[in-house]
CSV table of C-alpha atoms in Angstrom, one decimal:
chain,number,residue,atom,x,y,z
A,1,MET,CA,0.0,0.0,0.0
A,2,VAL,CA,1.4,3.4,-0.9
A,3,ILE,CA,1.2,6.0,1.7
A,4,ALA,CA,0.6,9.1,-0.4
A,5,ALA,CA,0.5,12.7,0.6
A,6,GLU,CA,-2.6,14.8,-0.2
A,7,THR,CA,-2.4,18.3,-1.4
A,8,SER,CA,-3.6,20.6,1.3
A,9,GLY,CA,-4.7,24.2,1.3
A,10,SER,CA,-6.8,26.3,-1.0
A,11,THR,CA,-6.5,26.2,-4.7
A,12,HIS,CA,-6.8,30.0,-5.1
A,13,HIS,CA,-4.2,32.1,-3.4
A,14,ARG,CA,-2.5,35.3,-4.0
A,15,ARG,CA,1.2,35.7,-3.8
A,16,LEU,CA,2.2,36.8,-0.3
A,17,THR,CA,2.7,40.6,-0.3
A,18,PHE,CA,5.7,42.2,1.2
A,19,ALA,CA,3.5,44.0,3.8
A,20,ALA,CA,1.7,40.8,4.8
A,21,PHE,CA,5.0,39.0,5.1
A,22,LEU,CA,6.3,41.7,7.5
A,23,ASN,CA,3.2,41.5,9.6
A,24,THR,CA,3.4,37.8,10.0
A,25,ASP,CA,7.1,37.8,10.7
A,26,GLU,CA,6.7,40.7,13.2
A,27,GLU,CA,4.2,38.6,15.2
A,28,GLU,CA,6.7,35.8,15.5
A,29,GLN,CA,9.7,38.0,16.3
A,30,SER,CA,8.1,39.4,19.4
A,31,HIS,CA,9.3,37.6,22.6
A,32,HIS,CA,6.9,38.4,25.4
A,33,PRO,CA,7.1,36.7,28.8
A,34,ALA,CA,4.0,34.7,27.7
A,35,ASP,CA,6.1,32.9,25.0
A,36,VAL,CA,8.1,31.2,27.8
A,37,ILE,CA,6.1,28.2,29.0
A,38,ASN,CA,5.7,27.7,32.7
A,39,PRO,CA,6.9,24.2,33.4
A,40,THR,CA,3.8,23.6,35.6
A,41,SER,CA,1.3,24.8,33.1
A,42,THR,CA,-0.7,22.7,30.7
A,43,ASN,CA,-1.6,23.3,27.1
A,44,ASP,CA,-5.1,22.4,25.9
A,45,SER,CA,-4.9,24.1,22.5
A,46,ASN,CA,-4.2,20.8,20.8
A,47,ASN,CA,-7.8,19.9,21.4
A,48,ASN,CA,-8.9,22.5,18.9
A,49,GLN,CA,-6.4,21.7,16.2
A,50,GLN,CA,-7.7,20.5,12.8
A,51,GLN,CA,-7.1,16.9,11.8
A,52,GLN,CA,-3.6,16.6,10.3
A,53,ARG,CA,-2.4,14.6,7.3
A,54,GLN,CA,0.3,12.1,7.9
A,55,SER,CA,2.5,10.7,5.1
A,56,ASN,CA,4.5,8.4,7.2
A,57,ALA,CA,2.3,7.2,10.1
A,58,SER,CA,0.0,4.2,10.4
A,59,THR,CA,-2.8,3.7,12.9
A,60,THR,CA,-3.3,0.7,15.0
A,61,SER,CA,-6.4,-1.3,15.9
A,62,GLY,CA,-7.3,-3.6,18.7
A,63,ASP,CA,-6.5,-3.5,22.4
A,64,SER,CA,-3.0,-4.1,23.5
A,65,SER,CA,-1.2,-4.2,26.9
A,66,PRO,CA,2.5,-4.3,27.7
A,67,ASN,CA,1.8,-7.3,29.9
A,68,GLN,CA,0.1,-9.5,27.3
A,69,VAL,CA,1.0,-13.2,26.7
A,70,PRO,CA,4.2,-13.5,24.5
A,71,SER,CA,3.6,-14.5,20.9
A,72,PRO,CA,5.8,-14.8,17.8
A,73,TRP,CA,5.0,-11.2,17.1
A,74,ASN,CA,4.8,-9.8,20.6
A,75,GLN,CA,7.4,-11.0,23.0
A,76,THR,CA,8.8,-9.5,26.2
A,77,TYR,CA,12.4,-10.1,26.9
A,78,SER,CA,12.6,-8.1,30.1
A,79,PRO,CA,12.0,-9.1,33.7
A,80,TYR,CA,9.7,-6.1,34.2
A,81,TYR,CA,6.7,-7.8,32.8
A,82,THR,CA,6.8,-11.1,34.7
A,83,ASP,CA,4.3,-9.7,37.2
A,84,THR,CA,1.0,-9.7,35.3
A,85,THR,CA,-0.9,-8.2,38.2
A,86,THR,CA,0.3,-4.7,37.5
A,87,THR,CA,0.2,-2.4,34.5
A,88,PRO,CA,2.2,0.7,33.9
A,89,THR,CA,0.6,4.1,34.4
A,90,MET,CA,-1.0,5.2,31.1
A,91,SER,CA,-2.1,8.5,29.8
A,92,PRO,CA,-5.5,9.3,28.3
A,93,SER,CA,-5.1,9.3,24.6
A,94,PRO,CA,-6.8,7.9,21.5
A,95,TRP,CA,-4.6,4.8,21.8
A,96,ASN,CA,-5.5,4.1,25.4
A,97,GLN,CA,-8.8,4.7,27.2
A,98,THR,CA,-7.6,3.3,30.6
A,99,TYR,CA,-7.2,6.5,32.6
A,100,SER,CA,-4.6,6.8,35.3
A,101,PRO,CA,-5.6,8.4,38.6
A,102,TYR,CA,-2.6,10.7,38.0
A,103,TYR,CA,-3.8,12.0,34.7
A,104,LYS,CA,-4.7,15.4,36.1
A,105,SER,CA,-1.0,16.1,36.8
A,106,PRO,CA,0.6,18.2,34.1
A,107,TRP,CA,3.5,15.8,34.0
A,108,ILE,CA,4.4,12.4,35.5
A,109,TYR,CA,7.7,10.9,36.1
A,110,GLN,CA,7.8,7.1,36.6
A,111,THR,CA,10.8,4.9,37.4
A,112,ARG,CA,11.3,1.2,37.4
A,113,ASN,CA,13.8,-1.1,39.0
A,114,VAL,CA,16.4,-2.2,36.5
A,115,ASP,CA,18.7,-4.0,38.9
A,116,ASP,CA,17.7,-7.4,37.6
A,117,ASP,CA,18.8,-6.6,34.1
A,118,SER,CA,21.2,-3.7,33.6
A,119,ASP,CA,21.7,-4.5,29.9
A,120,ASN,CA,18.4,-3.5,28.5
A,121,GLY,CA,15.4,-1.9,30.3
A,122,LEU,CA,13.1,1.0,31.0
A,123,ILE,CA,14.5,3.7,33.2
A,124,GLY,CA,11.6,6.2,33.3
A,125,THR,CA,8.6,7.7,31.6
A,126,ILE,CA,7.8,11.4,30.9
A,127,VAL,CA,4.1,12.2,30.3
A,128,ARG,CA,2.8,15.6,29.6
A,129,GLN,CA,-0.7,16.3,28.3
A,130,GLU,CA,0.3,18.3,25.3
A,131,GLY,CA,-0.5,16.0,22.4
A,132,HIS,CA,1.3,13.4,20.4
A,133,VAL,CA,5.1,13.4,20.5
A,134,TYR,CA,6.4,13.8,16.9
A,135,SER,CA,10.1,14.7,17.4
A,136,LEU,CA,13.1,14.3,19.8
A,137,ALA,CA,16.6,15.7,20.1
A,138,ALA,CA,19.2,15.3,22.8
A,139,SER,CA,22.1,17.6,23.7
A,140,GLY,CA,24.2,16.9,26.7
A,141,ASP,CA,21.9,16.4,29.7
A,142,LEU,CA,19.0,18.2,27.9
A,143,LEU,CA,16.2,16.5,26.0
A,144,PHE,CA,14.0,18.5,23.6
A,145,THR,CA,10.6,17.2,22.6
A,146,GLY,CA,8.2,18.5,20.0
A,147,SER,CA,4.5,17.7,19.7
A,148,ASP,CA,1.3,18.8,17.9
A,149,SER,CA,0.7,21.4,20.6
A,150,LYS,CA,3.2,23.7,18.9
A,151,ASN,CA,5.4,23.6,22.0
A,152,ILE,CA,9.0,22.5,22.4
A,153,ARG,CA,9.6,21.2,25.9
A,154,VAL,CA,13.1,21.0,27.4
A,155,TRP,CA,13.8,18.2,30.0
A,156,LYS,CA,16.7,17.9,32.3
A,157,ASN,CA,17.3,14.7,34.3
A,158,LEU,CA,13.8,13.6,33.3
A,159,LYS,CA,12.3,16.7,34.9
A,160,ASP,CA,10.5,19.6,33.3
A,161,PHE,CA,13.2,22.3,32.8
A,162,ALA,CA,11.9,24.8,30.3
A,163,GLY,CA,9.8,25.3,27.2
A,164,PHE,CA,9.1,27.6,24.3
A,165,LYS,CA,6.5,27.8,21.6
A,166,SER,CA,5.9,28.9,18.0
A,167,THR,CA,2.9,30.8,16.8
A,168,SER,CA,1.7,28.0,14.5
A,169,GLY,CA,2.5,24.5,13.2
A,170,SER,CA,3.1,21.3,15.2
A,171,VAL,CA,6.8,20.4,15.6
A,172,LYS,CA,7.7,17.6,13.1
A,173,ALA,CA,11.5,17.7,13.4
A,174,ILE,CA,14.2,19.0,15.8
A,175,VAL,CA,18.0,19.1,15.4
A,176,ILE,CA,20.6,20.9,17.5
A,177,THR,CA,24.0,22.2,16.4
A,178,GLY,CA,27.2,22.3,18.4
A,179,ASP,CA,26.8,26.0,19.1
A,180,ASN,CA,23.4,25.3,20.8
A,181,ARG,CA,21.2,26.5,18.0
A,182,ILE,CA,17.9,24.6,17.8
A,183,PHE,CA,16.3,24.1,14.4
A,184,THR,CA,12.7,23.0,14.3
A,185,GLY,CA,10.6,22.0,11.3
A,186,HIS,CA,6.9,22.7,11.5
A,187,GLN,CA,3.6,21.6,10.0
A,188,ASP,CA,3.1,25.1,8.6
A,189,GLY,CA,6.2,24.7,6.3
A,190,LYS,CA,8.5,26.9,8.3
A,191,ILE,CA,11.9,26.2,9.8
A,192,ARG,CA,12.5,28.2,13.0
A,193,VAL,CA,15.8,28.8,14.8
A,194,TRP,CA,16.1,29.2,18.5
A,195,ARG,CA,18.8,29.7,21.1
A,196,GLY,CA,18.9,29.6,24.9
A,197,SER,CA,19.8,32.8,26.8
A,198,LYS,CA,23.3,32.9,28.3
A,199,LYS,CA,22.1,35.1,31.2
A,200,ARG,CA,18.8,33.6,32.0
A,201,THR,CA,18.9,29.8,32.4
A,202,GLY,CA,16.0,28.0,30.9
A,203,VAL,CA,14.9,30.9,28.7
A,204,TYR,CA,14.8,30.3,24.9
A,205,SER,CA,13.9,32.8,22.2
A,206,ARG,CA,13.6,32.7,18.4
A,207,ILE,CA,16.6,34.2,16.7
A,208,GLY,CA,15.6,33.6,13.1
A,209,ARG,CA,14.0,31.4,10.5
A,210,LEU,CA,14.9,29.8,7.2
A,211,PRO,CA,15.3,31.4,4.7
A,212,SER,CA,16.7,34.6,6.2
A,213,MET,CA,14.9,37.9,5.8
A,214,LYS,CA,17.6,39.2,3.6
A,215,GLN,CA,17.5,36.3,1.1
A,216,PHE,CA,13.7,36.3,1.1
A,217,LEU,CA,13.6,40.0,0.1
A,218,THR,CA,16.3,39.6,-2.5
A,219,LYS,CA,14.6,36.6,-4.2
A,220,SER,CA,11.0,37.7,-3.9
A,221,VAL,CA,11.4,40.6,-6.4
A,222,ASN,CA,12.3,38.4,-9.3
A,223,PRO,CA,9.5,36.4,-10.9
A,224,LYS,CA,11.9,33.7,-12.0
A,225,ASN,CA,12.4,32.7,-8.4
A,226,TYR,CA,8.8,31.5,-8.1
A,227,VAL,CA,7.4,28.1,-9.0
A,228,GLU,CA,3.9,27.1,-9.7
A,229,VAL,CA,2.7,24.4,-7.2
A,230,ARG,CA,-0.9,24.3,-8.4
A,231,ARG,CA,-3.2,26.2,-10.6
A,232,ARG,CA,-3.0,30.0,-10.0
A,233,LYS,CA,-0.7,29.5,-7.0
A,234,ASN,CA,3.0,30.4,-7.2
A,235,VAL,CA,5.4,30.2,-4.3
A,236,LEU,CA,9.0,31.3,-3.7
A,237,LYS,CA,11.1,28.2,-4.4
A,238,ILE,CA,13.5,28.8,-1.5
A,239,ARG,CA,10.6,28.3,1.0
A,240,HIS,CA,8.7,25.1,1.8
A,241,TYR,CA,5.0,25.5,1.2
A,242,ASP,CA,3.9,22.3,3.0
A,243,ALA,CA,4.9,20.5,6.3
A,244,VAL,CA,8.6,20.2,7.0
A,245,SER,CA,8.8,16.5,7.8
A,246,CYS,CA,12.5,15.9,8.5
A,247,LEU,CA,15.9,17.7,9.1
A,248,SER,CA,19.5,16.4,9.0
A,249,LEU,CA,22.7,18.2,9.9
A,250,ASN,CA,26.2,18.1,8.4
A,251,GLU,CA,28.1,20.3,10.9
A,252,GLU,CA,31.5,19.7,9.4
A,253,LEU,CA,30.4,21.4,6.2
A,254,GLY,CA,28.0,23.7,7.9
A,255,LEU,CA,24.9,22.4,6.1
A,256,LEU,CA,21.3,21.7,7.0
A,257,TYR,CA,19.0,19.5,4.9
A,258,SER,CA,15.2,19.7,5.1
A,259,GLY,CA,12.6,17.5,3.5
A,260,SER,CA,9.0,18.4,3.1
A,261,TRP,CA,5.6,17.1,2.1
A,262,ASP,CA,5.9,19.6,-0.8
A,263,LYS,CA,8.2,16.8,-2.4
A,264,THR,CA,11.3,19.0,-2.3
A,265,LEU,CA,14.7,18.7,-0.6
A,266,LYS,CA,16.4,22.0,0.4
A,267,VAL,CA,20.0,22.6,1.3
A,268,TRP,CA,20.8,25.4,3.8
A,269,ARG,CA,24.0,27.1,4.8
A,270,LEU,CA,24.1,27.4,8.6
A,271,SER,CA,26.4,30.5,8.7
A,272,ASP,CA,24.0,32.8,7.1
A,273,SER,CA,20.7,30.8,6.8
A,274,LYS,CA,20.9,30.9,3.1
A,275,CYS,CA,19.1,28.4,0.9
A,276,LEU,CA,21.8,27.0,-1.5
A,277,GLU,CA,19.6,24.5,-3.4
A,278,SER,CA,16.0,23.5,-3.8
A,279,ILE,CA,15.6,20.1,-5.4
A,280,GLN,CA,12.4,18.5,-6.7
A,281,ALA,CA,13.5,15.2,-5.1
A,282,HIS,CA,10.5,12.9,-5.3
A,283,ASP,CA,7.1,12.4,-6.8
A,284,ASP,CA,5.4,12.4,-3.4
A,285,ALA,CA,6.1,13.7,0.1
A,286,VAL,CA,9.6,13.5,1.4
A,287,ASN,CA,9.3,11.6,4.7
A,288,THR,CA,13.0,11.3,5.8
A,289,VAL,CA,16.5,12.6,5.0
A,290,ALA,CA,19.8,11.5,6.4
A,291,ASP,CA,23.3,12.8,5.7
A,292,GLY,CA,25.6,9.9,5.0
A,293,PHE,CA,29.2,8.9,4.3
A,294,ASP,CA,31.5,9.6,1.3
A,295,ASP,CA,29.6,12.8,0.4
A,296,LEU,CA,26.3,10.9,0.0
A,297,LEU,CA,22.9,12.1,1.1
A,298,PHE,CA,19.8,9.7,1.4
A,299,THR,CA,16.2,10.6,1.0
A,300,GLY,CA,13.0,8.5,1.4
A,301,SER,CA,9.5,9.3,0.2
A,302,ALA,CA,5.9,8.2,0.3
A,303,ASP,CA,6.4,7.4,-3.4
A,304,GLY,CA,8.2,4.2,-2.2
A,305,THR,CA,11.7,5.2,-3.4
A,306,LEU,CA,15.1,5.5,-1.5
A,307,LYS,CA,17.4,7.9,-3.4
A,308,VAL,CA,21.1,8.6,-3.1
A,309,TRP,CA,22.4,12.0,-3.8
A,310,LYS,CA,26.1,12.9,-4.4
A,311,ARG,CA,27.3,16.2,-3.0
A,312,GLU,CA,29.8,18.4,-4.7
A,313,LEU,CA,31.2,21.6,-3.2
A,314,GLN,CA,31.3,24.6,-5.6
A,315,GLY,CA,32.9,27.6,-3.9
A,316,ARG,CA,30.7,28.5,-0.9
A,317,GLY,CA,27.8,26.6,-2.5
A,318,THR,CA,26.9,23.0,-3.2
A,319,LYS,CA,25.5,20.9,-6.0
A,320,HIS,CA,23.7,17.6,-5.4
A,321,PHE,CA,23.3,15.1,-8.2
A,322,LEU,CA,21.1,12.0,-8.2
A,323,ALA,CA,23.5,9.1,-7.9
A,324,ASN,CA,21.3,6.1,-7.5
A,325,VAL,CA,17.8,4.8,-6.6
A,326,LEU,CA,18.4,2.0,-4.1
A,327,MET,CA,14.8,1.0,-3.8
A,328,LYS,CA,11.4,1.5,-5.5
A,329,GLN,CA,8.5,-0.3,-4.0
A,330,GLU,CA,4.8,0.2,-3.3
A,331,SER,CA,5.2,0.7,0.4
A,332,ALA,CA,6.3,4.2,1.5
A,333,VAL,CA,9.8,4.8,2.8
A,334,THR,CA,9.2,6.2,6.3
A,335,ALA,CA,12.6,6.3,8.1
A,336,LEU,CA,16.3,6.3,7.6
A,337,ALA,CA,19.4,5.9,9.8
A,338,VAL,CA,23.1,5.8,8.9
A,339,ASN,CA,25.9,4.0,10.6
A,340,LEU,CA,28.8,6.3,9.6
A,341,THR,CA,31.6,4.0,11.0
A,342,ALA,CA,30.5,0.8,9.2
A,343,CYS,CA,29.1,2.7,6.1
A,344,VAL,CA,25.6,1.2,6.4
A,345,VAL,CA,22.3,2.8,5.6
A,346,TYR,CA,19.1,1.5,7.1
A,347,CYS,CA,15.7,2.1,5.5
A,348,GLY,CA,12.3,1.6,7.3
A,349,SER,CA,9.1,1.1,5.3
A,350,SER,CA,5.4,1.1,5.9
A,351,ASP,CA,5.3,-2.7,5.4
A,352,GLY,CA,7.2,-3.2,8.7
A,353,SER,CA,10.5,-4.1,7.1
A,354,VAL,CA,14.0,-2.6,7.6
A,355,ASN,CA,16.3,-2.9,4.5
A,356,PHE,CA,20.0,-2.1,4.7
A,357,TRP,CA,22.8,-1.4,2.3
A,358,GLU,CA,26.5,-1.4,3.0
A,359,GLY,CA,29.7,-0.5,1.2
A,360,LYS,CA,31.6,2.8,0.9
A,361,LYS,CA,32.2,2.9,-2.9
A,362,TYR,CA,29.4,0.7,-4.1
A,363,LEU,CA,26.3,0.2,-2.0
A,364,SER,CA,25.0,-3.3,-2.1
A,365,HIS,CA,21.9,-4.7,-0.4
A,366,GLY,CA,22.8,-6.5,2.8
A,367,GLY,CA,19.5,-7.9,3.9
A,368,ILE,CA,16.2,-7.2,5.6
A,369,LEU,CA,15.4,-7.0,9.3
A,370,ARG,CA,11.9,-8.1,10.2
A,371,GLY,CA,10.6,-7.4,13.7
A,372,HIS,CA,7.5,-5.3,13.3
A,373,ARG,CA,3.9,-6.3,12.4
A,374,MET,CA,3.1,-2.8,11.2
A,375,ALA,CA,4.8,0.3,9.7
A,376,VAL,CA,8.3,1.2,10.8
A,377,LEU,CA,8.0,4.9,11.8
A,378,CYS,CA,11.5,5.8,13.0
A,379,LEU,CA,15.1,4.5,13.1
A,380,ALA,CA,18.2,5.4,15.1
A,381,ALA,CA,21.8,4.3,14.9
A,382,ALA,CA,23.9,4.0,18.0
A,383,GLY,CA,27.4,2.5,17.7
A,384,SER,CA,26.9,-1.1,16.4
A,385,LEU,CA,23.2,-0.9,17.3
A,386,VAL,CA,20.2,0.1,15.2
A,387,LEU,CA,16.8,0.7,16.8
A,388,SER,CA,13.5,0.6,15.0
A,389,GLY,CA,10.2,2.0,16.3
A,390,GLY,CA,6.9,1.0,14.8
A,391,ALA,CA,3.2,1.5,14.7
A,392,ASP,CA,2.9,-1.8,16.5
A,393,LYS,CA,4.1,0.1,19.7
A,394,ASN,CA,7.3,-1.8,19.9
A,395,ILE,CA,11.0,-0.9,19.7
A,396,CYS,CA,13.4,-3.5,18.2
A,397,VAL,CA,17.1,-3.4,19.2
A,398,TRP,CA,19.4,-4.9,16.6
A,399,ARG,CA,23.2,-5.3,16.7
A,400,ARG,CA,25.4,-5.5,13.7
A,401,ASP,CA,28.1,-8.1,14.2
A,402,GLY,CA,31.6,-8.2,12.8
A,403,ASP,CA,30.6,-10.4,9.9
A,404,GLY,CA,27.9,-8.0,8.8
A,405,THR,CA,25.0,-10.1,10.2
A,406,HIS,CA,22.4,-8.6,12.6
A,407,SER,CA,21.1,-10.0,15.8
A,408,CYS,CA,18.0,-9.0,17.7
A,409,LEU,CA,19.0,-8.1,21.3
A,410,SER,CA,15.5,-7.2,22.7
A,411,VAL,CA,12.1,-5.9,22.0
A,412,LEU,CA,11.2,-2.9,24.2
A,413,MET,CA,7.5,-2.9,24.9
A,414,ASP,CA,5.9,-0.3,27.2
A,415,HIS,CA,4.3,2.3,24.9
A,416,VAL,CA,0.6,2.1,24.4
A,417,GLY,CA,0.7,4.0,21.1
A,418,PRO,CA,2.8,4.0,17.9
A,419,VAL,CA,6.5,4.9,18.4
A,420,LYS,CA,7.1,8.0,16.3
A,421,CYS,CA,10.6,9.1,17.1
A,422,LEU,CA,13.9,7.8,18.6
A,423,THR,CA,17.2,9.3,19.6
A,424,ALA,CA,20.2,7.8,21.5
A,425,VAL,CA,23.0,9.3,23.7
A,426,GLU,CA,26.1,7.3,24.7
A,427,GLU,CA,26.2,6.8,28.4
A,428,ALA,CA,29.4,4.7,28.6
A,429,GLU,CA,31.4,2.5,26.3
A,430,GLU,CA,29.0,0.2,24.4
A,431,ARG,CA,26.1,1.5,26.6
A,432,TRP,CA,23.4,3.9,25.4
A,433,ILE,CA,20.5,5.9,26.8
A,434,VAL,CA,17.6,5.8,24.3
A,435,TYR,CA,14.6,8.2,24.2
A,436,SER,CA,11.4,7.2,22.4
A,437,GLY,CA,8.5,9.5,21.7
A,438,SER,CA,5.0,8.1,21.0
A,439,LEU,CA,1.6,9.0,19.8
A,440,ASP,CA,0.5,7.9,23.3
A,441,LYS,CA,1.8,11.4,24.4
A,442,SER,CA,4.7,10.0,26.4
A,443,VAL,CA,8.5,9.9,26.2
A,444,LYS,CA,10.2,6.8,27.6
A,445,VAL,CA,13.8,6.4,28.6
A,446,TRP,CA,15.7,3.2,28.1
A,447,ARG,CA,19.1,1.8,28.7
A,448,VAL,CA,20.5,-0.6,26.0
A,449,THR,CA,23.9,-2.2,25.6
A,450,GLU,CA,25.8,-3.6,22.7
A,451,THR,CA,27.0,-6.6,24.7
A,452,ALA,CA,23.5,-8.0,25.5
A,453,SER,CA,22.8,-11.6,24.5
A,454,PRO,CA,20.6,-12.1,21.3
A,455,VAL,CA,17.0,-13.2,21.5
A,456,ILE,CA,14.4,-14.3,18.9
A,457,CYS,CA,12.4,-11.4,17.5
């Protein structure tokens, strides 16, 4: 089944006037005290949001519990679920109608005893009633989460630390640079740039957006810089006109890549927020983008293709050429992850499979990892590990061995909704802290190790 992107919005629009652009930008540039979110406050605005389109998500059916009887598709390899008389605290969401007595609290922090198995296990859970969690990013001891409430929450040691919000657009992607700039991609097609205050701890403000105001004004006066996206609607080609679904950084070259439901891939220079390239990359929504090895870039789309782009530097600019199409299938490509050390690219699809290719000069298909019953929604590479989160609410942990084969180390099962995003931070040698965000409105924190014994997935 092809997961295709609809075309949203009106079919009759005028080009954005200069005065209108300044008005909308001025609204976002203002940083009132109300823009800083009180860590103890709740946000109910997501109850009034319109239904959003998803190019890379699948819904689930049926009732499920983390403490169900193991089956070939649903097995628990953790000591936490041996006691079937208890169930973890759950949040009220479309995926779970079992309400916890703590649901009135704006946030909940849960812990579990992991002394019995220090290799792989749940450390804690963060729940905040702000909508489905779509994006995650970790920097040092801080965790940034984005949801459909338009808020970006900041957590420190699993406690609510700070927050900031945009004026519109749920947060679909987050990346953080080494100089502590935060780039967020939104449902409204905008990429916003934030930075924390050096004087006031926990205070974040918006410092810009992509493209920069200077480039926007320069390009907008020339009709050649516009493209027709539908009948009687032209847009400036250096801006996304649909949801920004994914972001990827190459800090060594100072580049940011953005993919969108408008089917384009854009290349940005971090130093001046300038759009260097706008590429019509796919025939349908771009769901995922990943910077790779050997000057390669990978993009996956709802059109079922995985494409490889070759990067060439031209002065201060870049030029990307289509080098190969690794896969073309009916199922949508939903997630990508790259192991830069081993030169392996992993590709998750809506049919529940994870394909991988390896090789520095010539990419060859290495095999398929099968551990999900439903769509794979996110991937993350961590050392020799690759983690996959799915619409079946599970997280599979795989290890790439020295001979290139993969072993399943565990299946992490505690979410009650589809797992939408993953990120990992190294805790010690061969040991990782993994954060998972879900459509059950929670973020869970896990510890996984590369030395754990394999199990049957």
